[in-house]
Short mmCIF file of C-alpha atoms (C1' of nucleotides) in Angstrom, two decimals:
data_model
loop_
_atom_site.label_atom_id
_atom_site.label_comp_id
_atom_site.label_asym_id
_atom_site.label_seq_id
_atom_site.Cartn_x
_atom_site.Cartn_y
_atom_site.Cartn_z
CA MET C 27 -34.44 -29.77 -34.46
CA LYS C 28 -34.48 -26.13 -33.84
CA PRO C 29 -31.79 -24.93 -31.79
CA SER C 30 -34.43 -24.42 -29.13
CA TYR C 31 -34.86 -21.66 -26.95
CA HIS C 32 -34.17 -23.35 -23.74
CA HIS C 33 -30.38 -24.62 -24.70
CA LYS C 34 -30.55 -27.30 -21.27
CA ASP C 35 -27.92 -27.64 -19.67
CA LEU C 36 -25.99 -24.71 -20.75
CA ARG C 37 -24.25 -24.74 -17.60
CA LYS C 38 -21.98 -27.84 -18.36
CA GLN C 39 -21.42 -26.63 -21.89
CA LEU C 40 -20.18 -23.43 -20.62
CA VAL C 41 -17.77 -25.10 -18.34
CA SER C 42 -16.54 -27.53 -20.77
CA ALA C 43 -16.53 -24.76 -23.69
CA GLY C 44 -15.04 -22.48 -21.50
CA LEU C 45 -12.30 -24.94 -20.55
CA ARG C 46 -11.63 -25.65 -24.21
CA GLN C 47 -11.34 -21.89 -24.81
CA LEU C 48 -8.99 -21.53 -22.01
CA ASN C 49 -6.57 -24.17 -23.36
CA ARG C 50 -6.97 -22.83 -26.60
CA ASP C 51 -6.58 -18.78 -26.20
CA GLY C 52 -4.99 -18.33 -22.85
CA LEU C 53 -6.25 -17.07 -19.49
CA VAL C 54 -5.80 -13.44 -20.71
CA ASN C 55 -7.93 -13.58 -23.77
CA PHE C 56 -10.66 -15.75 -22.15
CA SER C 57 -13.97 -14.03 -22.82
CA MET C 58 -17.44 -14.34 -21.79
CA ARG C 59 -18.99 -13.10 -25.21
CA ARG C 60 -17.15 -15.30 -27.31
CA LEU C 61 -18.03 -18.20 -25.45
CA ALA C 62 -21.50 -17.38 -25.73
CA GLN C 63 -21.27 -17.03 -29.35
CA ASP C 64 -19.41 -20.37 -29.85
CA LEU C 65 -22.33 -21.82 -27.95
CA GLY C 66 -24.89 -20.24 -30.16
CA VAL C 67 -26.21 -18.35 -27.55
CA SER C 68 -26.54 -14.66 -26.67
CA HIS C 69 -24.24 -12.96 -24.54
CA ALA C 70 -25.20 -12.52 -20.78
CA ALA C 71 -26.68 -15.91 -21.11
CA ALA C 72 -24.13 -17.35 -19.25
CA TYR C 73 -25.18 -14.95 -16.36
CA ARG C 74 -27.82 -16.84 -15.63
CA HIS C 75 -25.65 -19.62 -14.14
CA PHE C 76 -22.68 -17.67 -13.22
CA ALA C 77 -22.63 -14.39 -11.27
CA SER C 78 -19.42 -13.38 -13.12
CA LYS C 79 -16.64 -14.36 -15.18
CA GLU C 80 -14.71 -14.92 -12.19
CA ALA C 81 -17.24 -17.43 -10.91
CA LEU C 82 -17.14 -19.23 -14.36
CA LEU C 83 -13.59 -19.67 -14.14
CA ALA C 84 -13.89 -20.88 -10.44
CA ALA C 85 -16.08 -23.37 -11.57
CA ILE C 86 -13.90 -24.43 -14.35
CA PHE C 87 -11.29 -24.48 -11.56
CA LEU C 88 -13.31 -26.73 -9.71
CA GLU C 89 -13.74 -29.31 -12.42
CA THR C 90 -9.84 -29.31 -13.24
CA SER C 91 -9.13 -29.66 -9.85
CA ALA C 92 -11.57 -32.33 -9.32
CA ALA C 93 -9.64 -34.17 -12.35
CA PHE C 94 -6.28 -33.45 -10.78
CA ARG C 95 -7.31 -34.86 -7.52
CA ALA C 96 -8.39 -37.97 -9.32
CA ALA C 97 -5.12 -38.13 -11.21
CA LEU C 98 -3.14 -38.06 -7.91
CA SER C 99 -5.30 -40.34 -6.01
CA ALA C 100 -5.00 -42.90 -8.79
CA SER C 101 -1.33 -42.59 -9.02
CA LEU C 102 -1.39 -43.89 -5.33
CA VAL C 103 -4.00 -46.57 -5.52
CA GLN C 104 -3.32 -48.12 -9.04
CA PRO C 105 0.09 -46.90 -9.94
CA PRO C 106 0.66 -46.16 -13.67
CA PRO C 107 3.63 -48.40 -14.71
CA LEU C 108 7.31 -47.24 -13.42
CA ALA C 109 10.06 -47.45 -15.81
CA ASN C 110 11.30 -50.50 -14.32
CA ALA C 111 8.01 -52.59 -13.82
CA SER C 112 8.74 -55.93 -12.21
CA SER C 113 6.32 -57.12 -9.71
CA ALA C 114 2.57 -57.41 -10.83
CA SER C 115 0.73 -56.99 -7.63
CA SER C 116 -2.94 -56.94 -8.28
CA SER C 117 -4.28 -54.36 -5.86
CA ALA C 118 -1.74 -52.91 -3.68
CA VAL C 119 -4.01 -50.16 -1.94
CA ALA C 120 -1.05 -49.45 0.56
CA PRO C 121 1.98 -48.28 -1.53
CA PRO C 122 4.96 -50.69 -0.43
CA ASP C 123 7.46 -47.72 0.51
CA ALA C 124 7.18 -44.12 1.04
CA SER C 125 9.71 -42.94 -1.47
CA VAL C 126 8.09 -45.09 -4.02
CA ALA C 127 4.71 -43.46 -3.40
CA LEU C 128 6.05 -40.23 -3.62
CA THR C 129 7.94 -40.59 -7.06
CA ARG C 130 4.53 -41.94 -8.21
CA LEU C 131 2.52 -39.11 -6.88
CA GLY C 132 4.95 -36.64 -8.07
CA ARG C 133 5.07 -38.11 -11.61
CA ALA C 134 0.97 -37.91 -11.61
CA TYR C 135 1.33 -34.38 -10.73
CA VAL C 136 3.80 -33.24 -13.31
CA ARG C 137 1.80 -35.48 -15.85
CA PHE C 138 -1.30 -33.67 -15.21
CA PHE C 139 -0.24 -30.41 -15.94
CA LEU C 140 1.86 -31.46 -19.06
CA ASP C 141 -1.59 -32.65 -20.24
CA ASN C 142 -3.32 -29.66 -18.72
CA PRO C 143 -1.07 -27.03 -19.72
CA GLU C 144 -3.57 -24.17 -18.97
CA ALA C 145 -4.31 -25.51 -15.54
CA LEU C 146 -1.25 -24.23 -14.03
CA GLY C 147 -2.02 -20.71 -14.90
CA LEU C 148 -5.77 -21.24 -13.72
CA PHE C 149 -4.35 -22.57 -10.35
CA SER C 150 -2.39 -19.56 -9.73
CA ALA C 151 -4.46 -16.89 -11.35
CA LEU C 152 -7.39 -17.03 -9.45
CA PRO C 153 -8.51 -14.56 -6.66
CA GLU C 154 -7.70 -16.85 -3.60
CA GLU C 155 -4.52 -17.70 -5.19
CA GLN C 156 -2.76 -17.20 -1.95
CA ASN C 157 -4.52 -20.33 -0.58
CA LEU C 158 -4.81 -21.94 -3.92
CA MET C 159 -1.90 -24.61 -3.95
CA LEU C 160 -2.42 -25.61 -0.45
CA SER C 161 -6.08 -26.04 -0.95
CA LEU C 162 -5.42 -28.25 -3.62
CA ILE C 163 -3.23 -30.34 -1.25
CA ALA C 164 -6.00 -30.23 1.15
CA SER C 165 -8.67 -30.82 -1.13
CA LEU C 166 -6.72 -34.40 -1.90
CA ASP C 167 -8.84 -35.72 1.33
CA GLY C 168 -12.23 -34.72 -0.46
CA ALA C 169 -13.25 -32.89 2.86
CA VAL C 170 -14.03 -30.00 0.39
CA PRO C 171 -17.28 -30.92 -1.99
CA ALA C 172 -16.30 -30.57 -5.47
CA THR C 173 -19.82 -29.52 -6.45
CA ALA C 174 -19.66 -27.27 -9.00
CA SER C 175 -21.78 -24.63 -7.86
CA ALA C 176 -19.67 -23.77 -4.81
CA PRO C 177 -17.52 -20.56 -5.21
CA LEU C 178 -14.21 -20.70 -5.05
CA ILE C 179 -13.78 -19.15 -1.72
CA GLU C 180 -15.59 -21.95 -0.01
CA LEU C 181 -13.09 -24.15 -1.27
CA ALA C 182 -10.37 -21.92 -0.43
CA SER C 183 -11.79 -21.21 3.05
CA HIS C 184 -10.96 -24.82 4.36
CA ALA C 185 -7.14 -24.24 3.49
CA GLY C 186 -5.50 -21.88 5.54
CA ALA C 187 -1.76 -21.77 6.82
CA ASP C 188 -2.54 -24.21 9.50
CA CYS C 189 -4.22 -26.84 7.37
CA PHE C 190 -0.82 -28.79 7.37
CA ASP C 191 -1.48 -29.78 10.96
CA SER C 192 -5.27 -30.06 11.28
CA LEU C 193 -6.22 -32.84 8.81
CA PRO C 194 -6.98 -36.31 10.12
CA ASP C 195 -4.25 -39.09 9.45
CA ASP C 196 -6.62 -41.27 7.28
CA SER C 197 -7.36 -38.70 4.59
CA ALA C 198 -5.29 -38.31 1.84
CA PHE C 199 -3.68 -35.50 2.68
CA GLY C 200 -3.10 -37.26 6.01
CA LEU C 201 -1.34 -40.01 3.99
CA LEU C 202 0.78 -37.64 2.21
CA ARG C 203 1.67 -36.27 5.35
CA GLY C 204 2.76 -39.91 6.80
CA LEU C 205 4.60 -40.46 3.66
CA VAL C 206 6.63 -37.23 4.44
CA ARG C 207 7.14 -38.42 7.98
CA ALA C 208 8.53 -41.63 6.58
CA ILE C 209 10.85 -39.95 4.69
CA ARG C 210 11.94 -37.77 7.33
CA GLY C 211 12.92 -40.71 9.13
CA GLN C 212 16.11 -41.29 7.02
CA PRO C 213 19.10 -39.92 8.54
CA ALA C 214 19.81 -37.49 5.53
CA PHE C 215 16.66 -35.64 6.35
CA ARG C 216 16.40 -35.56 9.98
CA HIS C 217 17.74 -32.04 10.21
CA LEU C 218 14.82 -30.89 8.53
CA SER C 219 11.30 -30.19 10.00
CA GLU C 220 8.05 -31.86 8.55
CA ARG C 221 6.91 -28.87 7.02
CA GLU C 222 10.38 -28.38 5.50
CA VAL C 223 10.29 -31.97 4.00
CA MET C 224 7.00 -31.41 2.67
CA LEU C 225 7.91 -28.19 1.17
CA GLY C 226 11.13 -29.59 -0.57
CA TYR C 227 9.05 -32.28 -2.12
CA TRP C 228 6.38 -30.26 -3.09
CA ALA C 229 8.66 -27.67 -4.57
CA LYS C 230 10.56 -29.86 -6.53
CA VAL C 231 7.63 -31.38 -8.12
CA HIS C 232 5.71 -28.09 -8.43
CA GLY C 233 8.98 -26.69 -10.07
CA LEU C 234 9.34 -29.68 -12.53
CA ALA C 235 5.83 -29.24 -13.63
CA SER C 236 6.21 -25.29 -14.09
CA LEU C 237 9.62 -25.61 -16.13
CA LEU C 238 8.62 -28.45 -18.34
CA VAL C 239 4.92 -26.81 -19.21
CA THR C 240 6.79 -23.92 -20.55
CA GLN C 241 10.07 -25.48 -21.69
CA LYS C 242 8.48 -28.88 -23.23
CA ASN C 243 11.80 -29.92 -24.98
CA PHE C 244 14.27 -29.26 -22.55
CA LEU C 245 14.32 -32.91 -22.07
CA PRO C 246 14.24 -35.12 -25.12
CA PRO C 247 10.71 -36.01 -25.36
CA ASP C 248 10.67 -39.57 -25.73
CA GLN C 249 12.67 -40.33 -22.19
CA LEU C 250 11.05 -37.91 -20.47
CA ASP C 251 9.10 -40.54 -18.53
CA ALA C 252 12.18 -42.15 -17.54
CA SER C 253 13.81 -38.87 -16.91
CA LEU C 254 11.13 -37.79 -14.44
CA ASP C 255 11.17 -40.98 -12.43
CA ARG C 256 14.84 -40.63 -12.15
CA LEU C 257 14.79 -36.87 -11.11
CA LEU C 258 12.06 -37.70 -8.45
CA GLU C 259 13.64 -40.62 -6.75
CA THR C 260 16.96 -38.59 -6.64
CA ALA C 261 14.97 -36.29 -4.54
CA PHE C 262 15.21 -38.77 -1.42
CA MET F 1 5.53 25.33 -11.66
CA LYS F 2 2.86 24.24 -14.04
CA PRO F 3 2.62 20.59 -14.47
CA SER F 4 4.18 21.38 -18.02
CA TYR F 5 2.73 20.04 -21.13
CA HIS F 6 5.74 17.96 -21.83
CA HIS F 7 5.88 15.56 -19.29
CA LYS F 8 9.64 14.63 -19.53
CA ASP F 9 10.59 11.09 -19.28
CA LEU F 10 7.23 9.78 -19.09
CA ARG F 11 8.47 6.77 -20.22
CA LYS F 12 10.74 5.81 -17.11
CA GLN F 13 7.30 6.75 -15.09
CA LEU F 14 5.48 4.63 -17.08
CA VAL F 15 7.64 1.65 -16.28
CA SER F 16 8.17 2.26 -12.46
CA ALA F 17 4.45 3.31 -11.93
CA GLY F 18 3.42 0.23 -13.97
CA LEU F 19 5.56 -1.87 -11.83
CA ARG F 20 4.00 -0.65 -8.71
CA GLN F 21 0.40 -0.92 -10.15
CA LEU F 22 1.31 -4.72 -11.18
CA ASN F 23 2.14 -5.51 -7.80
CA ARG F 24 -0.73 -3.57 -6.24
CA ASP F 25 -3.54 -4.95 -8.54
CA GLY F 26 -2.10 -7.93 -10.35
CA LEU F 27 -1.47 -8.36 -13.97
CA VAL F 28 -5.01 -9.19 -14.85
CA ASN F 29 -6.31 -5.82 -13.58
CA PHE F 30 -3.53 -4.16 -15.33
CA SER F 31 -5.11 -0.99 -17.08
CA MET F 32 -2.90 1.54 -19.48
CA ARG F 33 -5.90 4.01 -18.74
CA ARG F 34 -5.63 4.13 -14.90
CA LEU F 35 -1.89 4.33 -15.16
CA ALA F 36 -2.00 7.26 -17.27
CA GLN F 37 -4.40 8.78 -15.06
CA ASP F 38 -2.35 7.90 -12.19
CA LEU F 39 0.50 9.89 -13.76
CA GLY F 40 -1.81 12.84 -14.46
CA VAL F 41 -1.54 12.22 -18.20
CA SER F 42 -4.31 11.59 -20.76
CA HIS F 43 -5.01 8.12 -21.91
CA ALA F 44 -3.04 7.15 -25.07
CA ALA F 45 -0.31 9.32 -23.81
CA ALA F 46 1.63 6.27 -23.11
CA TYR F 47 1.44 5.29 -26.87
CA ARG F 48 3.82 7.91 -27.79
CA HIS F 49 6.21 5.47 -26.10
CA PHE F 50 4.77 2.05 -26.17
CA ALA F 51 3.12 0.54 -29.12
CA SER F 52 0.76 -1.49 -27.16
CA LYS F 53 -0.15 -2.87 -23.34
CA GLU F 54 2.23 -5.85 -23.93
CA ALA F 55 4.98 -3.61 -25.01
CA LEU F 56 4.82 -1.93 -21.83
CA LEU F 57 4.69 -5.12 -20.09
CA ALA F 58 7.58 -6.42 -21.93
CA ALA F 59 9.61 -3.12 -20.86
CA ILE F 60 8.34 -3.75 -17.14
CA PHE F 61 9.61 -7.24 -17.69
CA LEU F 62 13.06 -6.12 -19.15
CA GLU F 63 13.65 -3.83 -16.24
CA THR F 64 12.65 -6.54 -13.68
CA SER F 65 14.68 -9.37 -15.23
CA ALA F 66 17.82 -6.99 -15.27
CA ALA F 67 17.45 -6.49 -11.54
CA PHE F 68 16.78 -10.35 -11.27
CA ARG F 69 19.93 -10.78 -13.13
CA ALA F 70 21.83 -8.45 -10.89
CA ALA F 71 20.58 -10.23 -7.82
CA LEU F 72 21.43 -13.57 -9.10
CA SER F 73 25.13 -12.22 -10.00
CA ALA F 74 25.64 -10.59 -6.79
CA SER F 75 24.84 -13.75 -4.97
CA LEU F 76 27.75 -15.36 -6.68
CA VAL F 77 30.17 -12.70 -6.41
CA GLN F 78 29.66 -11.18 -3.08
CA PRO F 79 27.63 -13.73 -1.32
CA PRO F 80 25.09 -12.41 1.28
CA PRO F 81 25.95 -13.86 4.72
CA LEU F 82 24.67 -17.54 4.79
CA ALA F 83 23.16 -18.68 7.98
CA ASN F 84 26.44 -19.90 9.25
CA ALA F 85 29.04 -17.35 8.40
CA SER F 86 32.35 -18.00 9.51
CA SER F 87 35.13 -16.96 7.13
CA ALA F 88 35.68 -13.11 6.09
CA SER F 89 37.27 -13.78 2.70
CA SER F 90 37.09 -10.07 0.97
CA SER F 91 36.70 -10.98 -2.77
CA ALA F 92 36.24 -14.34 -3.58
CA VAL F 93 35.11 -13.95 -6.93
CA ALA F 94 35.38 -17.83 -7.72
CA PRO F 95 32.88 -19.65 -5.32
CA PRO F 96 35.09 -22.07 -3.07
CA ASP F 97 32.67 -24.95 -3.69
CA ALA F 98 30.04 -25.68 -6.37
CA SER F 99 27.14 -26.77 -3.79
CA VAL F 100 27.80 -23.73 -1.75
CA ALA F 101 27.38 -21.67 -4.92
CA LEU F 102 24.13 -23.21 -6.02
CA THR F 103 22.83 -22.64 -2.55
CA ARG F 104 23.51 -18.91 -2.76
CA LEU F 105 22.36 -18.69 -6.16
CA GLY F 106 19.13 -20.53 -5.23
CA ARG F 107 18.51 -18.36 -2.06
CA ALA F 108 18.81 -15.37 -4.13
CA TYR F 109 16.61 -16.53 -6.65
CA VAL F 110 13.84 -17.43 -4.12
CA ARG F 111 14.73 -13.97 -2.14
CA PHE F 112 14.04 -11.96 -5.36
CA PHE F 113 10.52 -13.30 -5.94
CA LEU F 114 9.76 -13.04 -2.48
CA ASP F 115 10.52 -9.48 -2.92
CA ASN F 116 8.93 -8.88 -6.30
CA PRO F 117 5.86 -11.19 -6.10
CA GLU F 118 4.42 -10.23 -9.31
CA ALA F 119 7.63 -10.89 -11.13
CA LEU F 120 6.65 -14.64 -11.21
CA GLY F 121 3.47 -13.72 -12.74
CA LEU F 122 4.96 -11.44 -15.39
CA PHE F 123 7.59 -13.80 -16.19
CA SER F 124 5.25 -16.54 -17.17
CA ALA F 125 2.15 -14.59 -18.57
CA LEU F 126 4.05 -12.73 -21.19
CA PRO F 127 3.88 -13.60 -25.05
CA GLU F 128 7.23 -15.39 -25.09
CA GLU F 129 6.54 -17.51 -22.38
CA GLN F 130 7.66 -20.74 -23.65
CA ASN F 131 11.39 -19.53 -23.88
CA LEU F 132 10.98 -17.13 -20.97
CA MET F 133 12.56 -19.11 -18.03
CA LEU F 134 15.27 -20.47 -20.00
CA SER F 135 15.91 -17.02 -21.77
CA LEU F 136 16.39 -15.51 -18.09
CA ILE F 137 18.87 -18.25 -17.44
CA ALA F 138 20.75 -17.45 -20.62
CA SER F 139 20.48 -13.96 -20.09
CA LEU F 140 22.70 -14.51 -17.07
CA ASP F 141 25.80 -13.89 -19.11
CA GLY F 142 24.53 -10.47 -20.35
CA ALA F 143 24.53 -11.53 -24.00
CA VAL F 144 21.11 -9.92 -24.53
CA PRO F 145 21.13 -6.07 -23.82
CA ALA F 146 18.98 -4.68 -21.14
CA THR F 147 18.12 -1.70 -23.05
CA ALA F 148 14.69 -0.89 -22.13
CA SER F 149 13.65 -0.34 -25.84
CA ALA F 150 14.15 -3.78 -27.23
CA PRO F 151 10.98 -5.81 -27.45
CA LEU F 152 10.99 -8.98 -25.69
CA ILE F 153 11.16 -10.88 -28.73
CA GLU F 154 14.66 -9.95 -29.16
CA LEU F 155 15.33 -11.22 -25.64
CA ALA F 156 13.40 -14.60 -26.28
CA SER F 157 14.96 -15.05 -29.39
CA HIS F 158 18.60 -15.60 -28.06
CA ALA F 159 17.42 -18.61 -25.70
CA GLY F 160 16.03 -21.43 -27.80
CA ALA F 161 15.98 -25.27 -26.54
CA ASP F 162 19.72 -25.89 -27.05
CA CYS F 163 20.71 -22.37 -25.25
CA PHE F 164 22.14 -25.10 -22.71
CA ASP F 165 24.78 -26.39 -24.91
CA SER F 166 25.52 -23.28 -27.18
CA LEU F 167 26.79 -20.84 -24.22
CA PRO F 168 30.61 -20.39 -23.69
CA ASP F 169 31.78 -21.59 -20.69
CA ASP F 170 33.04 -18.19 -19.26
CA SER F 171 29.50 -16.81 -19.24
CA ALA F 172 27.30 -16.48 -16.37
CA PHE F 173 25.40 -19.27 -17.55
CA GLY F 174 28.25 -21.35 -18.29
CA LEU F 175 29.48 -21.19 -15.12
CA LEU F 176 26.31 -21.96 -13.79
CA ARG F 177 26.46 -25.12 -15.78
CA GLY F 178 30.05 -25.80 -14.74
CA LEU F 179 28.49 -25.85 -11.29
CA VAL F 180 25.98 -28.35 -12.36
CA ARG F 181 28.83 -30.50 -13.79
CA ALA F 182 30.46 -30.37 -10.56
CA ILE F 183 27.59 -31.56 -8.85
CA ARG F 184 27.14 -34.27 -11.09
CA GLY F 185 30.48 -35.60 -10.40
CA GLN F 186 29.26 -37.03 -7.09
CA PRO F 187 28.23 -40.55 -7.13
CA ALA F 188 24.82 -39.92 -6.06
CA PHE F 189 24.07 -37.99 -9.42
CA ARG F 190 25.99 -39.84 -11.83
CA HIS F 191 22.96 -41.63 -13.41
CA LEU F 192 21.52 -38.33 -14.44
CA SER F 193 22.30 -36.29 -17.59
CA GLU F 194 23.63 -33.02 -17.48
CA ARG F 195 20.25 -31.53 -18.48
CA GLU F 196 18.56 -33.74 -15.85
CA VAL F 197 20.74 -32.17 -12.88
CA MET F 198 20.13 -28.72 -14.32
CA LEU F 199 16.43 -29.23 -14.40
CA GLY F 200 16.39 -30.79 -11.00
CA TYR F 201 18.27 -27.86 -9.25
CA TRP F 202 16.17 -25.47 -11.47
CA ALA F 203 12.93 -26.95 -10.65
CA LYS F 204 13.77 -27.09 -6.79
CA VAL F 205 14.70 -23.58 -6.92
CA HIS F 206 11.68 -22.17 -8.89
CA GLY F 207 9.07 -24.38 -7.01
CA LEU F 208 10.24 -23.20 -3.98
CA ALA F 209 9.80 -19.54 -5.24
CA SER F 210 6.44 -20.29 -6.37
CA LEU F 211 5.16 -22.00 -3.59
CA LEU F 212 6.42 -19.55 -1.00
CA VAL F 213 5.23 -16.46 -2.92
CA THR F 214 1.85 -17.66 -3.01
CA GLN F 215 2.21 -19.42 0.73
CA LYS F 216 4.32 -16.73 2.64
CA ASN F 217 3.26 -18.30 6.14
CA PHE F 218 3.77 -22.04 5.56
CA LEU F 219 7.25 -21.98 7.02
CA PRO F 220 7.79 -19.68 10.13
CA PRO F 221 8.69 -16.38 8.77
CA ASP F 222 11.57 -15.35 11.11
CA GLN F 223 13.64 -18.78 10.32
CA LEU F 224 12.93 -18.60 6.75
CA ASP F 225 16.35 -17.98 5.65
CA ALA F 226 17.76 -20.72 7.69
CA SER F 227 14.96 -23.27 6.40
CA LEU F 228 15.88 -22.27 2.67
CA ASP F 229 19.58 -22.74 3.26
CA ARG F 230 18.91 -26.20 4.84
CA LEU F 231 16.63 -27.01 1.90
CA LEU F 232 19.00 -26.07 -0.76
CA GLU F 233 22.09 -27.64 0.74
CA THR F 234 19.84 -31.00 1.05
CA ALA F 235 19.17 -31.11 -2.49
CA PHE F 236 22.79 -32.06 -3.30
"C1'" DA S 22 -55.91 -23.29 -18.84
"C1'" DC S 23 -53.31 -20.68 -16.16
"C1'" DA S 24 -49.71 -18.85 -13.04
"C1'" DT S 25 -45.17 -19.53 -11.87
"C1'" DC S 26 -40.35 -19.58 -12.50
"C1'" DA S 27 -35.98 -20.67 -14.38
"C1'" DT S 28 -33.48 -19.52 -18.32
"C1'" DG S 29 -32.61 -16.92 -22.58
"C1'" DT S 30 -32.71 -12.10 -25.05
"C1'" DT S 31 -32.38 -7.31 -25.83
"C1'" DT S 32 -31.01 -2.99 -24.57
"C1'" DA S 33 -27.78 0.03 -22.16
"C1'" DC S 34 -23.73 1.68 -19.93
"C1'" DA S 35 -18.90 1.79 -18.32
"C1'" DT S 36 -14.50 0.48 -19.29
"C1'" DC S 37 -10.99 -1.10 -21.90
"C1'" DG S 38 -7.19 -1.05 -25.87
"C1'" DT S 39 -6.15 1.43 -29.59
"C1'" DC S 40 -5.94 4.73 -33.60
"C1'" DA S 41 -6.49 9.01 -36.14
"C1'" DA S 42 -6.52 13.80 -36.03
"C1'" DC S 43 -5.06 17.66 -33.88
"C1'" DA S 44 -1.92 20.76 -30.38
"C1'" DT S 45 1.93 22.15 -28.27
"C1'" DG S 46 6.17 23.60 -27.46
"C1'" DA S 47 11.33 22.21 -27.42
"C1'" DA S 48 15.07 22.14 -30.74
"C1'" DT S 49 17.29 23.51 -35.19
"C1'" DC S 50 18.56 26.22 -38.79
"C1'" DG S 51 17.84 30.59 -41.90
"C1'" DC U 20 15.74 36.66 -33.94
"C1'" DG U 21 11.89 34.13 -36.38
"C1'" DA U 22 10.29 30.38 -39.04
"C1'" DT U 23 10.10 25.21 -39.16
"C1'" DT U 24 10.24 20.43 -37.62
"C1'" DC U 25 9.35 16.96 -34.88
"C1'" DA U 26 8.90 14.51 -30.62
"C1'" DT U 27 5.43 14.35 -27.50
"C1'" DG U 28 1.07 15.16 -25.28
"C1'" DT U 29 -4.57 15.53 -26.11
"C1'" DT U 30 -9.12 14.76 -27.78
"C1'" DG U 31 -12.47 12.39 -29.77
"C1'" DA U 32 -14.01 8.06 -31.78
"C1'" DC U 33 -14.42 3.05 -32.44
"C1'" DG U 34 -15.03 -1.78 -31.25
"C1'" DA U 35 -14.93 -5.31 -27.74
"C1'" DT U 36 -15.50 -6.56 -23.27
"C1'" DG U 37 -17.96 -7.30 -18.40
"C1'" DT U 38 -22.18 -6.69 -16.47
"C1'" DA U 39 -26.90 -5.27 -14.81
"C1'" DA U 40 -31.92 -4.05 -15.80
"C1'" DA U 41 -35.81 -5.01 -18.38
"C1'" DC U 42 -38.21 -7.97 -21.00
"C1'" DA U 43 -39.50 -12.59 -23.37
"C1'" DT U 44 -40.35 -17.54 -23.34
"C1'" DG U 45 -41.57 -21.87 -22.28
"C1'" DA U 46 -41.44 -25.94 -19.27
"C1'" DT U 47 -43.84 -26.97 -14.83
"C1'" DG U 48 -47.32 -27.74 -11.25
"C1'" DT U 49 -51.87 -26.60 -9.83
#
DNA sequence: ACATCATGTTTACATCGTCAACATGAATCG
DNA sequence: CGATTCATGTTGACGATGTAAACATGATGT
């Protein structure tokens, strides 16, 4: 089998091999030419599929963020076992309690970045970084198509400063907002606005992810899951 | 006055102009040659002062982190006015209450990164990123000299996974640890380890900084200080 | 069979980080 | 004062990079 002039779906291989190189060498050392060489293809071959290096990174970002979204959604629908697993409810689509749901969501968030360390850098080093984190939140509802060809701009354009109020209640983000509202019902959080409660939750979760990714051993690794649960539950 | 062959303290100008370029063009587009050109000096001139681009960035990091340290220390010694300023105690070196001190510290932390947006990227994109955040915490005590010529390695070498327990109680970090211990005295936090309380606090503060830097308008900017105080106080 | 067109390849260029060889001039010492 | 030394700045070169233009190949549909 000759390696065949036409590589046939080079595109997918660029994205997946690119992701691999990203996690190996870091974002700063990400190189188009080395990537092409690794795939046994000449440099500039990638430019038949991506307009620029940034576009490739955007595609990788899109794939990663799709996985991210899936992980978060899964944590709400089919919760991974908490530290103290008691009831065996088979298909609890609606989470029993807001703070439990937020704990699950938070744990999935942190776990994802621990499993994909480079994703954090990717998510914040891309051109539309200003709107990125919120577009991720917004993209929870699937309103933004994850089709890999769409440039990042398109994704980010859906999430401005006002996306907090503009998404429908039955979207995933709307559900998150609902959880936040429920939390805000507790007397301890009454003096905060919705956005403040939301930001406080997200900040804690995101901060845990950031710090733990770069400080993997700050907490004893074997008790990490339990620690995470405790920390997230304590937030509310 | 001819621009003089010898530029005389090019080094400082490289650091400060470099910091400026960093905040303008971002870390990814940071260019040695453009920097030299902006200073009216030929490329490679910088290599008389810094062994590599990374070394320059490390120097910029050191300067930035010194300012960071100063801002944090100042917030503990001479607190910036909280939202509700009542008593005018002239020189309250010892903060009156642990949670108040932590709120002040947190606000200084967030404010610093809002004022120096690129510092966040700098702090996490540098070679010793693994130990960076904790070395910053550790460097609160001034054990690490801020002399600009020292490479980053030297700084980071002082902060390993064990710096949490190894610093003396009367250092700034020790003080922070004391604050954390005081907080842990409250019944709501008794079930958490010291490190967990510490991480929870730091995560919230760091997360607030990260999210607000990239989402400057998520909270109404005019009430940002008040919101921050509320959010930080609610953590405890 | 042939034309079309998506997909690879080659060549070329500007820019980048970095090094080696050289130039300059301020400081030191006779 | 004049010669020497040495830190500092310059020039030119090299290899690697991102990217565009011109060209090649071969799968596809008429």
